[in-house]
């Protein structure tokens, strides 16, 4: 996400990159442009944040991995806010809606933001807006709403973080091994705030959240671009959160994650129009969509498909990172404090339109 966001900042005509802080020795000293695949831009990467903290940057994009270090990430971001830097981030996912997060995570950020006169906004990493902004926008056409369901269906075979895929999510592990992501309460911690954000945006309160996690093992071994899945090991996981309003199931966040498209065929399946890219050896980049279903009058069903070079996983990551970058002007303009999507105006791709000469785009080219 950091590399994608870095490229988005460099490419954005209304933003200027002034500092880059990295964690690995392999990236230190290299030009920011080189690190994200474009021409050098004259900004070398450093492992020392001192220059950034003392510099004149208006905003910092914080995209460091935080799945296993949320408190440390909060400390990092608090130091940025205290120095007067507005922060946009995708790292600590629950902070998409700070009002529903434990004070141990939010209070250090809130205190730092008010001290530094800065604002803080987290977009999430599972594209963020697909789980909260999109359903809320679609709700604006309703006469009445009975329930809202958001389903993420993705193949993680091309997700370029083996630690997240095989250790945190537990793919390729025996069924008796419970990974972090499948431990009781973890999904509620990560995505429960999304339910509360949807409810708040629609003017109601959730009185109870129910969590369900299912995992499926594969009968046959197969290879993916990131590793081997042995027969008898976990190859799909489904995590469902249900938020109850006045005792009635009303809001649902449903994440279906597979390592191959045909695993767990009875679970929700994506309907795609952009075919996946052929990776060779009988494998393809995974399919993926977000589906929003609103029951009511009228009932609404919306499929959001994102792809880059026919890779849906990559398309979703680009969307999540660029949502973070495109929100920078609105976050800088906001009052100091902790923000959610409910506090920001419509975030658009202003300044990014670059017409290409030629005939009109034709969807049949896909």
mmCIF file of C-alpha atoms in Angstrom:
data_model
loop_
_atom_site.group_PDB
_atom_site.id
_atom_site.type_symbol
_atom_site.label_atom_id
_atom_site.label_comp_id
_atom_site.label_asym_id
_atom_site.label_seq_id
_atom_site.Cartn_x
_atom_site.Cartn_y
_atom_site.Cartn_z
ATOM 1 C CA UNK A 1 0.000 0.000 0.000
ATOM 2 C CA UNK A 2 2.868 2.381 0.749
ATOM 3 C CA UNK A 3 4.494 1.878 -2.643
ATOM 4 C CA UNK A 4 1.173 2.418 -4.417
ATOM 5 C CA UNK A 5 0.426 5.535 -2.361
ATOM 6 C CA UNK A 6 3.932 6.867 -3.046
ATOM 7 C CA UNK A 7 3.365 6.542 -6.792
ATOM 8 C CA UNK A 8 -0.042 8.243 -6.416
ATOM 9 C CA UNK A 9 1.517 11.222 -4.611
ATOM 10 C CA UNK A 10 4.255 11.576 -7.234
ATOM 11 C CA UNK A 11 1.746 11.346 -10.094
ATOM 12 C CA UNK A 12 -0.752 13.778 -8.548
ATOM 13 C CA UNK A 13 -0.428 17.235 -10.150
ATOM 14 C CA UNK A 14 -1.632 19.026 -7.007
ATOM 15 C CA UNK A 15 0.658 17.285 -4.507
ATOM 16 C CA UNK A 16 4.404 17.558 -3.903
ATOM 17 C CA UNK A 17 6.478 14.843 -2.252
ATOM 18 C CA UNK A 18 8.977 16.359 0.196
ATOM 19 C CA UNK A 19 10.054 13.472 2.459
ATOM 20 C CA UNK A 20 10.021 9.672 2.471
ATOM 21 C CA UNK A 21 10.595 7.502 5.535
ATOM 22 C CA UNK A 22 11.119 3.751 5.089
ATOM 23 C CA UNK A 23 11.750 0.879 7.485
ATOM 24 C CA UNK A 24 13.966 -1.531 5.539
ATOM 25 C CA UNK A 25 17.701 -1.178 4.962
ATOM 26 C CA UNK A 26 17.178 -2.189 1.332
ATOM 27 C CA UNK A 27 15.102 0.943 0.608
ATOM 28 C CA UNK A 28 17.115 3.475 2.600
ATOM 29 C CA UNK A 29 19.037 5.949 0.455
ATOM 30 C CA UNK A 30 17.183 5.118 -2.771
ATOM 31 C CA UNK A 31 15.187 7.711 -4.679
ATOM 32 C CA UNK A 32 11.434 7.704 -4.093
ATOM 33 C CA UNK A 33 10.737 7.474 -7.812
ATOM 34 C CA UNK A 34 12.956 4.422 -8.181
ATOM 35 C CA UNK A 35 11.148 2.684 -5.310
ATOM 36 C CA UNK A 36 7.763 2.960 -7.024
ATOM 37 C CA UNK A 37 8.859 2.417 -10.625
ATOM 38 C CA UNK A 38 9.033 5.944 -12.054
ATOM 39 C CA UNK A 39 11.826 8.367 -12.872
ATOM 40 C CA UNK A 40 13.851 9.792 -9.961
ATOM 41 C CA UNK A 41 12.190 12.756 -8.225
ATOM 42 C CA UNK A 42 15.066 13.923 -6.053
ATOM 43 C CA UNK A 43 13.646 12.716 -2.730
ATOM 44 C CA UNK A 44 15.831 10.046 -1.105
ATOM 45 C CA UNK A 45 14.353 7.555 1.339
ATOM 46 C CA UNK A 46 15.553 7.705 4.928
ATOM 47 C CA UNK A 47 15.004 5.606 8.024
ATOM 48 C CA UNK A 48 15.168 8.643 10.302
ATOM 49 C CA UNK A 49 11.840 10.522 10.668
ATOM 50 C CA UNK A 50 13.503 13.578 12.264
ATOM 51 C CA UNK A 51 13.618 15.614 9.044
ATOM 52 C CA UNK A 52 9.978 14.819 8.284
ATOM 53 C CA UNK A 53 8.859 15.792 11.784
ATOM 54 C CA UNK A 54 10.781 19.068 11.630
ATOM 55 C CA UNK A 55 9.974 19.811 7.996
ATOM 56 C CA UNK A 56 7.157 21.745 6.377
ATOM 57 C CA UNK A 57 5.045 18.886 5.001
ATOM 58 C CA UNK A 58 1.321 19.586 5.348
ATOM 59 C CA UNK A 59 0.334 15.912 5.453
ATOM 60 C CA UNK A 60 1.869 12.490 5.929
ATOM 61 C CA UNK A 61 0.677 9.278 4.303
ATOM 62 C CA UNK A 62 1.246 6.566 6.919
ATOM 63 C CA UNK A 63 1.065 3.121 5.324
ATOM 64 C CA UNK A 64 3.338 1.018 7.524
ATOM 65 C CA UNK A 65 2.143 -2.517 8.267
ATOM 66 C CA UNK A 66 0.313 -2.572 11.605
ATOM 67 C CA UNK A 67 -1.511 -5.899 11.830
ATOM 68 C CA UNK A 68 0.902 -7.122 14.500
ATOM 69 C CA UNK A 69 1.911 -3.719 15.906
ATOM 70 C CA UNK A 70 -1.193 -1.513 16.243
ATOM 71 C CA UNK A 71 -0.057 0.270 19.416
ATOM 72 C CA UNK A 72 3.365 1.030 17.930
ATOM 73 C CA UNK A 73 1.708 2.348 14.774
ATOM 74 C CA UNK A 74 -0.531 4.580 16.891
ATOM 75 C CA UNK A 75 2.564 5.943 18.638
ATOM 76 C CA UNK A 76 4.170 6.659 15.258
ATOM 77 C CA UNK A 77 1.098 8.502 14.016
ATOM 78 C CA UNK A 78 0.655 10.400 17.279
ATOM 79 C CA UNK A 79 4.197 11.771 16.942
ATOM 80 C CA UNK A 80 3.311 13.033 13.454
ATOM 81 C CA UNK A 81 0.103 14.683 14.643
ATOM 82 C CA UNK A 82 1.844 16.281 17.610
ATOM 83 C CA UNK A 83 4.337 17.805 15.164
ATOM 84 C CA UNK A 84 1.438 19.448 13.330
ATOM 85 C CA UNK A 85 1.263 17.012 10.410
ATOM 86 C CA UNK A 86 -2.144 15.957 9.134
ATOM 87 C CA UNK A 87 -2.165 12.175 8.738
ATOM 88 C CA UNK A 88 -3.976 9.914 6.298
ATOM 89 C CA UNK A 89 -3.520 6.197 6.858
ATOM 90 C CA UNK A 90 -4.655 2.690 5.986
ATOM 91 C CA UNK A 91 -2.701 0.891 8.696
ATOM 92 C CA UNK A 92 -4.894 0.428 11.784
ATOM 93 C CA UNK A 93 -8.145 -0.624 10.140
ATOM 94 C CA UNK A 94 -10.577 -0.110 13.080
ATOM 95 C CA UNK A 95 -9.770 3.614 13.054
ATOM 96 C CA UNK A 96 -12.007 4.079 10.007
ATOM 97 C CA UNK A 97 -14.587 5.036 12.648
ATOM 98 C CA UNK A 98 -12.776 6.212 15.789
ATOM 99 C CA UNK A 99 -16.003 6.647 17.788
ATOM 100 C CA UNK A 100 -16.351 2.848 17.957
ATOM 101 C CA UNK A 101 -12.728 2.080 18.899
ATOM 102 C CA UNK A 102 -11.226 1.492 22.341
ATOM 103 C CA UNK A 103 -9.747 4.584 23.953
ATOM 104 C CA UNK A 104 -6.339 2.885 24.183
ATOM 105 C CA UNK A 105 -6.015 3.421 20.435
ATOM 106 C CA UNK A 106 -7.906 6.670 19.992
ATOM 107 C CA UNK A 107 -6.956 8.861 22.959
ATOM 108 C CA UNK A 108 -3.224 9.138 22.131
ATOM 109 C CA UNK A 109 -4.182 10.185 18.608
ATOM 110 C CA UNK A 110 -6.892 12.573 19.754
ATOM 111 C CA UNK A 111 -4.589 14.276 22.268
ATOM 112 C CA UNK A 112 -1.797 14.558 19.706
ATOM 113 C CA UNK A 113 -4.107 15.918 17.003
ATOM 114 C CA UNK A 114 -5.481 18.647 19.258
ATOM 115 C CA UNK A 115 -1.989 19.514 20.526
ATOM 116 C CA UNK A 116 -0.591 19.785 17.022
ATOM 117 C CA UNK A 117 -3.671 21.343 15.458
ATOM 118 C CA UNK A 118 -3.805 18.498 12.918
ATOM 119 C CA UNK A 119 -6.366 16.045 11.563
ATOM 120 C CA UNK A 120 -6.274 12.257 11.282
ATOM 121 C CA UNK A 121 -8.147 10.032 8.819
ATOM 122 C CA UNK A 122 -7.979 6.291 8.187
ATOM 123 C CA UNK A 123 -9.449 4.878 4.989
ATOM 124 C CA UNK A 124 -9.119 1.175 5.719
ATOM 125 C CA UNK A 125 -7.238 -1.253 3.505
ATOM 126 C CA UNK A 126 -9.998 -3.491 2.096
ATOM 127 C CA UNK A 127 -10.616 -0.519 -0.091
ATOM 128 C CA UNK A 128 -12.265 1.281 2.793
ATOM 129 C CA UNK A 129 -14.931 3.206 0.925
ATOM 130 C CA UNK A 130 -16.468 0.001 -0.480
ATOM 131 C CA UNK A 131 -17.564 -1.019 3.015
ATOM 132 C CA UNK A 132 -18.777 2.333 4.290
ATOM 133 C CA UNK A 133 -18.978 5.261 1.845
ATOM 134 C CA UNK A 134 -20.460 3.273 -1.045
ATOM 135 C CA UNK A 135 -23.365 1.781 0.962
ATOM 136 C CA UNK A 136 -24.090 5.150 2.539
ATOM 137 C CA UNK A 137 -24.146 6.856 -0.872
ATOM 138 C CA UNK A 138 -26.482 4.190 -2.225
ATOM 139 C CA UNK A 139 -28.748 4.593 0.799
ATOM 140 C CA UNK A 140 -29.491 8.100 -0.416
ATOM 141 C CA UNK A 141 -31.951 6.789 -3.014
ATOM 142 C CA UNK A 142 -34.026 4.847 -0.485
ATOM 143 C CA UNK A 143 -37.557 5.450 0.706
ATOM 144 C CA UNK A 144 -37.105 2.869 3.463
ATOM 145 C CA UNK A 145 -34.293 0.530 4.521
ATOM 146 C CA UNK A 146 -34.657 -2.874 6.163
ATOM 147 C CA UNK A 147 -31.040 -4.054 6.060
ATOM 148 C CA UNK A 148 -27.629 -3.319 4.553
ATOM 149 C CA UNK A 149 -25.159 -6.028 3.587
ATOM 150 C CA UNK A 150 -21.652 -5.511 2.220
ATOM 151 C CA UNK A 151 -19.825 -8.568 0.882
ATOM 152 C CA UNK A 152 -16.159 -8.650 -0.075
ATOM 153 C CA UNK A 153 -15.278 -11.617 -2.304
ATOM 154 C CA UNK A 154 -11.609 -11.878 -3.189
ATOM 155 C CA UNK A 155 -9.001 -14.376 -4.245
ATOM 156 C CA UNK A 156 -5.807 -13.595 -2.314
ATOM 157 C CA UNK A 157 -3.517 -15.689 -4.501
ATOM 158 C CA UNK A 158 -1.774 -12.567 -5.832
ATOM 159 C CA UNK A 159 -1.737 -10.585 -2.571
ATOM 160 C CA UNK A 160 1.970 -9.702 -2.247
ATOM 161 C CA UNK A 161 2.316 -10.094 1.527
ATOM 162 C CA UNK A 162 3.010 -13.746 2.354
ATOM 163 C CA UNK A 163 3.103 -12.978 6.060
ATOM 164 C CA UNK A 164 -0.473 -11.692 5.959
ATOM 165 C CA UNK A 165 -1.735 -14.491 3.705
ATOM 166 C CA UNK A 166 -0.069 -17.507 5.307
ATOM 167 C CA UNK A 167 0.518 -16.446 8.900
ATOM 168 C CA UNK A 168 -2.172 -13.900 9.821
ATOM 169 C CA UNK A 169 -4.957 -15.357 7.639
ATOM 170 C CA UNK A 170 -3.658 -18.924 8.027
ATOM 171 C CA UNK A 171 -3.926 -20.145 4.440
ATOM 172 C CA UNK A 172 -1.895 -23.282 3.846
ATOM 173 C CA UNK A 173 -2.075 -24.172 7.551
ATOM 174 C CA UNK A 174 -3.732 -27.320 8.983
ATOM 175 C CA UNK A 175 -7.336 -26.818 10.156
ATOM 176 C CA UNK A 176 -6.339 -27.385 13.787
ATOM 177 C CA UNK A 177 -4.125 -24.276 13.675
ATOM 178 C CA UNK A 178 -6.075 -21.106 14.501
ATOM 179 C CA UNK A 179 -4.445 -18.061 12.898
ATOM 180 C CA UNK A 180 -4.757 -14.552 14.295
ATOM 181 C CA UNK A 181 -7.467 -13.567 11.812
ATOM 182 C CA UNK A 182 -9.677 -16.491 12.834
ATOM 183 C CA UNK A 183 -9.285 -16.039 16.594
ATOM 184 C CA UNK A 184 -12.523 -15.074 18.373
ATOM 185 C CA UNK A 185 -13.076 -11.334 18.475
ATOM 186 C CA UNK A 186 -10.384 -10.351 15.967
ATOM 187 C CA UNK A 187 -12.765 -9.757 13.068
ATOM 188 C CA UNK A 188 -15.052 -7.782 15.357
ATOM 189 C CA UNK A 189 -12.098 -5.666 16.440
ATOM 190 C CA UNK A 190 -11.039 -4.996 12.860
ATOM 191 C CA UNK A 191 -14.335 -4.503 11.059
ATOM 192 C CA UNK A 192 -16.870 -3.928 13.815
ATOM 193 C CA UNK A 193 -16.379 -0.148 13.579
ATOM 194 C CA UNK A 194 -17.599 -0.323 9.967
ATOM 195 C CA UNK A 195 -20.971 -1.586 11.201
ATOM 196 C CA UNK A 196 -21.185 1.263 13.701
ATOM 197 C CA UNK A 197 -20.207 3.774 11.030
ATOM 198 C CA UNK A 198 -22.982 2.551 8.734
ATOM 199 C CA UNK A 199 -25.480 2.694 11.586
ATOM 200 C CA UNK A 200 -24.402 6.191 12.642
ATOM 201 C CA UNK A 201 -24.579 7.391 9.053
ATOM 202 C CA UNK A 202 -28.167 6.140 8.892
ATOM 203 C CA UNK A 203 -29.184 7.539 12.269
ATOM 204 C CA UNK A 204 -29.535 4.338 14.317
ATOM 205 C CA UNK A 205 -27.524 2.508 16.988
ATOM 206 C CA UNK A 206 -26.261 -1.072 17.014
ATOM 207 C CA UNK A 207 -27.014 -2.870 20.272
ATOM 208 C CA UNK A 208 -25.176 -6.134 19.576
ATOM 209 C CA UNK A 209 -22.600 -7.551 17.134
ATOM 210 C CA UNK A 210 -22.461 -11.246 16.275
ATOM 211 C CA UNK A 211 -19.320 -12.809 14.743
ATOM 212 C CA UNK A 212 -19.050 -15.982 12.661
ATOM 213 C CA UNK A 213 -15.873 -17.431 11.119
ATOM 214 C CA UNK A 214 -15.758 -20.468 8.814
ATOM 215 C CA UNK A 215 -12.730 -22.059 7.156
ATOM 216 C CA UNK A 216 -12.505 -24.647 4.376
ATOM 217 C CA UNK A 217 -9.608 -26.975 3.543
ATOM 218 C CA UNK A 218 -8.707 -28.006 0.011
ATOM 219 C CA UNK A 219 -8.793 -31.642 -1.117
ATOM 220 C CA UNK A 220 -6.010 -31.152 -3.662
ATOM 221 C CA UNK A 221 -2.697 -29.322 -3.471
ATOM 222 C CA UNK A 222 -2.076 -26.336 -5.732
ATOM 223 C CA UNK A 223 0.425 -23.548 -6.277
ATOM 224 C CA UNK A 224 -0.178 -19.807 -6.162
ATOM 225 C CA UNK A 225 2.099 -16.904 -7.165
ATOM 226 C CA UNK A 226 3.002 -16.448 -3.493
ATOM 227 C CA UNK A 227 3.292 -20.014 -2.237
ATOM 228 C CA UNK A 228 2.096 -23.621 -2.106
ATOM 229 C CA UNK A 229 -1.215 -24.776 -0.623
ATOM 230 C CA UNK A 230 -0.959 -28.417 0.438
ATOM 231 C CA UNK A 231 -3.866 -30.848 0.356
ATOM 232 C CA UNK A 232 -5.804 -30.822 3.613
ATOM 233 C CA UNK A 233 -4.808 -27.276 4.519
ATOM 234 C CA UNK A 234 -6.978 -24.158 4.728
ATOM 235 C CA UNK A 235 -7.703 -22.533 1.355
ATOM 236 C CA UNK A 236 -10.747 -20.340 2.089
ATOM 237 C CA UNK A 237 -12.109 -18.338 5.001
ATOM 238 C CA UNK A 238 -15.386 -16.519 5.513
ATOM 239 C CA UNK A 239 -15.866 -13.965 8.284
ATOM 240 C CA UNK A 240 -19.305 -12.461 8.914
ATOM 241 C CA UNK A 241 -20.270 -9.686 11.307
ATOM 242 C CA UNK A 242 -23.931 -8.952 11.963
ATOM 243 C CA UNK A 243 -25.033 -5.794 13.698
ATOM 244 C CA UNK A 244 -28.406 -5.863 15.472
ATOM 245 C CA UNK A 245 -30.654 -2.820 15.836
ATOM 246 C CA UNK A 246 -33.430 -3.253 18.418
ATOM 247 C CA UNK A 247 -32.751 -6.985 18.359
ATOM 248 C CA UNK A 248 -33.097 -7.263 14.576
ATOM 249 C CA UNK A 249 -30.183 -8.207 12.245
ATOM 250 C CA UNK A 250 -29.746 -5.021 10.222
ATOM 251 C CA UNK A 251 -26.126 -4.495 9.122
ATOM 252 C CA UNK A 252 -23.825 -7.220 7.788
ATOM 253 C CA UNK A 253 -20.176 -7.172 6.730
ATOM 254 C CA UNK A 254 -19.294 -10.446 4.983
ATOM 255 C CA UNK A 255 -15.699 -11.171 3.905
ATOM 256 C CA UNK A 256 -15.131 -14.204 1.671
ATOM 257 C CA UNK A 257 -11.465 -14.883 1.037
ATOM 258 C CA UNK A 258 -10.173 -17.667 -1.192
ATOM 259 C CA UNK A 259 -6.832 -18.834 -2.512
ATOM 260 C CA UNK A 260 -8.429 -20.343 -5.629
ATOM 261 C CA UNK A 261 -11.699 -19.351 -7.261
ATOM 262 C CA UNK A 262 -13.346 -22.785 -7.049
ATOM 263 C CA UNK A 263 -12.797 -23.324 -3.305
ATOM 264 C CA UNK A 264 -15.992 -23.149 -1.177
ATOM 265 C CA UNK A 265 -18.263 -22.793 -4.236
ATOM 266 C CA UNK A 266 -21.403 -22.468 -2.087
ATOM 267 C CA UNK A 267 -20.159 -19.224 -0.522
ATOM 268 C CA UNK A 268 -20.927 -15.936 -2.293
ATOM 269 C CA UNK A 269 -19.178 -15.715 -5.643
ATOM 270 C CA UNK A 270 -18.097 -12.578 -7.527
ATOM 271 C CA UNK A 271 -19.732 -11.780 -10.838
ATOM 272 C CA UNK A 272 -16.976 -10.192 -12.917
ATOM 273 C CA UNK A 273 -16.771 -8.557 -16.338
ATOM 274 C CA UNK A 274 -12.982 -8.098 -16.453
ATOM 275 C CA UNK A 275 -11.377 -11.551 -16.900
ATOM 276 C CA UNK A 276 -8.379 -12.351 -14.675
ATOM 277 C CA UNK A 277 -4.874 -12.269 -16.108
ATOM 278 C CA UNK A 278 -3.243 -15.586 -17.092
ATOM 279 C CA UNK A 279 -0.253 -16.154 -14.821
ATOM 280 C CA UNK A 280 0.838 -19.411 -16.468
ATOM 281 C CA UNK A 281 1.125 -22.904 -14.932
ATOM 282 C CA UNK A 282 -2.655 -23.137 -14.937
ATOM 283 C CA UNK A 283 -3.078 -20.187 -12.573
ATOM 284 C CA UNK A 284 -4.750 -16.820 -13.000
ATOM 285 C CA UNK A 285 -4.887 -13.643 -11.012
ATOM 286 C CA UNK A 286 -7.816 -13.930 -8.639
ATOM 287 C CA UNK A 287 -11.275 -12.559 -9.150
ATOM 288 C CA UNK A 288 -12.797 -10.110 -6.735
ATOM 289 C CA UNK A 289 -15.677 -7.695 -6.234
ATOM 290 C CA UNK A 290 -17.508 -5.794 -3.520
ATOM 291 C CA UNK A 291 -21.265 -6.295 -3.399
ATOM 292 C CA UNK A 292 -23.621 -3.921 -1.619
ATOM 293 C CA UNK A 293 -27.177 -5.106 -1.007
ATOM 294 C CA UNK A 294 -29.763 -2.828 0.552
ATOM 295 C CA UNK A 295 -33.158 -4.344 1.297
ATOM 296 C CA UNK A 296 -35.953 -1.828 1.386
ATOM 297 C CA UNK A 297 -37.833 0.389 -1.012
ATOM 298 C CA UNK A 298 -36.325 0.315 -3.514
ATOM 299 C CA UNK A 299 -34.031 -2.646 -2.917
ATOM 300 C CA UNK A 300 -30.530 -1.998 -4.245
ATOM 301 C CA UNK A 301 -27.780 -4.320 -5.433
ATOM 302 C CA UNK A 302 -24.452 -2.873 -6.584
ATOM 303 C CA UNK A 303 -21.307 -4.752 -7.686
ATOM 304 C CA UNK A 304 -18.035 -2.817 -7.505
ATOM 305 C CA UNK A 305 -15.295 -4.351 -9.643
ATOM 306 C CA UNK A 306 -11.768 -2.962 -9.568
ATOM 307 C CA UNK A 307 -8.895 -4.294 -11.667
ATOM 308 C CA UNK A 308 -5.471 -3.232 -12.851
ATOM 309 C CA UNK A 309 -3.869 -5.275 -15.642
ATOM 310 C CA UNK A 310 -6.763 -7.717 -15.123
ATOM 311 C CA UNK A 311 -5.761 -8.286 -11.473
ATOM 312 C CA UNK A 312 -8.695 -7.559 -9.165
ATOM 313 C CA UNK A 313 -6.615 -7.745 -6.005
ATOM 314 C CA UNK A 314 -4.158 -5.185 -7.363
ATOM 315 C CA UNK A 315 -7.026 -2.977 -8.497
ATOM 316 C CA UNK A 316 -8.517 -3.002 -5.003
ATOM 317 C CA UNK A 317 -5.178 -2.129 -3.416
ATOM 318 C CA UNK A 318 -4.643 0.745 -5.832
ATOM 319 C CA UNK A 319 -8.139 2.023 -5.052
ATOM 320 C CA UNK A 320 -7.539 1.869 -1.305
ATOM 321 C CA UNK A 321 -4.184 3.627 -1.513
ATOM 322 C CA UNK A 322 -5.405 6.314 -3.910
ATOM 323 C CA UNK A 323 -8.514 6.991 -1.824
ATOM 324 C CA UNK A 324 -6.094 7.759 0.998
ATOM 325 C CA UNK A 325 -4.003 10.113 -1.162
ATOM 326 C CA UNK A 326 -6.989 11.830 -2.787
ATOM 327 C CA UNK A 327 -8.420 12.576 0.668
ATOM 328 C CA UNK A 328 -5.366 14.678 1.635
ATOM 329 C CA UNK A 329 -6.801 18.094 0.616
ATOM 330 C CA UNK A 330 -10.041 17.466 2.529
ATOM 331 C CA UNK A 331 -8.179 16.212 5.618
ATOM 332 C CA UNK A 332 -5.870 19.242 5.589
ATOM 333 C CA UNK A 333 -8.913 21.524 5.388
ATOM 334 C CA UNK A 334 -10.765 19.780 8.238
ATOM 335 C CA UNK A 335 -10.830 20.877 11.866
ATOM 336 C CA UNK A 336 -8.189 19.263 14.116
ATOM 337 C CA UNK A 337 -9.120 15.871 15.537
ATOM 338 C CA UNK A 338 -10.006 12.323 14.526
ATOM 339 C CA UNK A 339 -12.075 12.022 11.361
ATOM 340 C CA UNK A 340 -14.148 9.377 9.642
ATOM 341 C CA UNK A 341 -15.730 9.362 6.199
ATOM 342 C CA UNK A 342 -18.799 10.907 7.851
ATOM 343 C CA UNK A 343 -16.765 14.052 8.573
ATOM 344 C CA UNK A 344 -15.360 14.610 5.083
ATOM 345 C CA UNK A 345 -16.890 16.056 1.931
ATOM 346 C CA UNK A 346 -17.073 13.967 -1.218
ATOM 347 C CA UNK A 347 -13.547 12.826 -2.072
ATOM 348 C CA UNK A 348 -13.022 12.834 -5.844
ATOM 349 C CA UNK A 349 -10.174 12.397 -8.287
ATOM 350 C CA UNK A 350 -9.949 16.133 -8.920
ATOM 351 C CA UNK A 351 -6.913 16.960 -11.031
ATOM 352 C CA UNK A 352 -6.472 13.394 -12.272
ATOM 353 C CA UNK A 353 -8.364 13.541 -15.578
ATOM 354 C CA UNK A 354 -5.919 13.006 -18.434
ATOM 355 C CA UNK A 355 -7.780 12.409 -21.706
ATOM 356 C CA UNK A 356 -6.057 10.065 -24.131
ATOM 357 C CA UNK A 357 -6.456 10.961 -27.830
ATOM 358 C CA UNK A 358 -8.338 8.391 -29.843
ATOM 359 C CA UNK A 359 -11.766 6.773 -30.154
ATOM 360 C CA UNK A 360 -14.126 6.544 -27.177
ATOM 361 C CA UNK A 361 -13.332 3.796 -24.659
ATOM 362 C CA UNK A 362 -15.002 0.497 -25.518
ATOM 363 C CA UNK A 363 -15.793 -1.876 -22.664
ATOM 364 C CA UNK A 364 -15.641 -4.777 -25.125
ATOM 365 C CA UNK A 365 -11.868 -4.384 -25.181
ATOM 366 C CA UNK A 366 -11.822 -6.184 -21.835
#
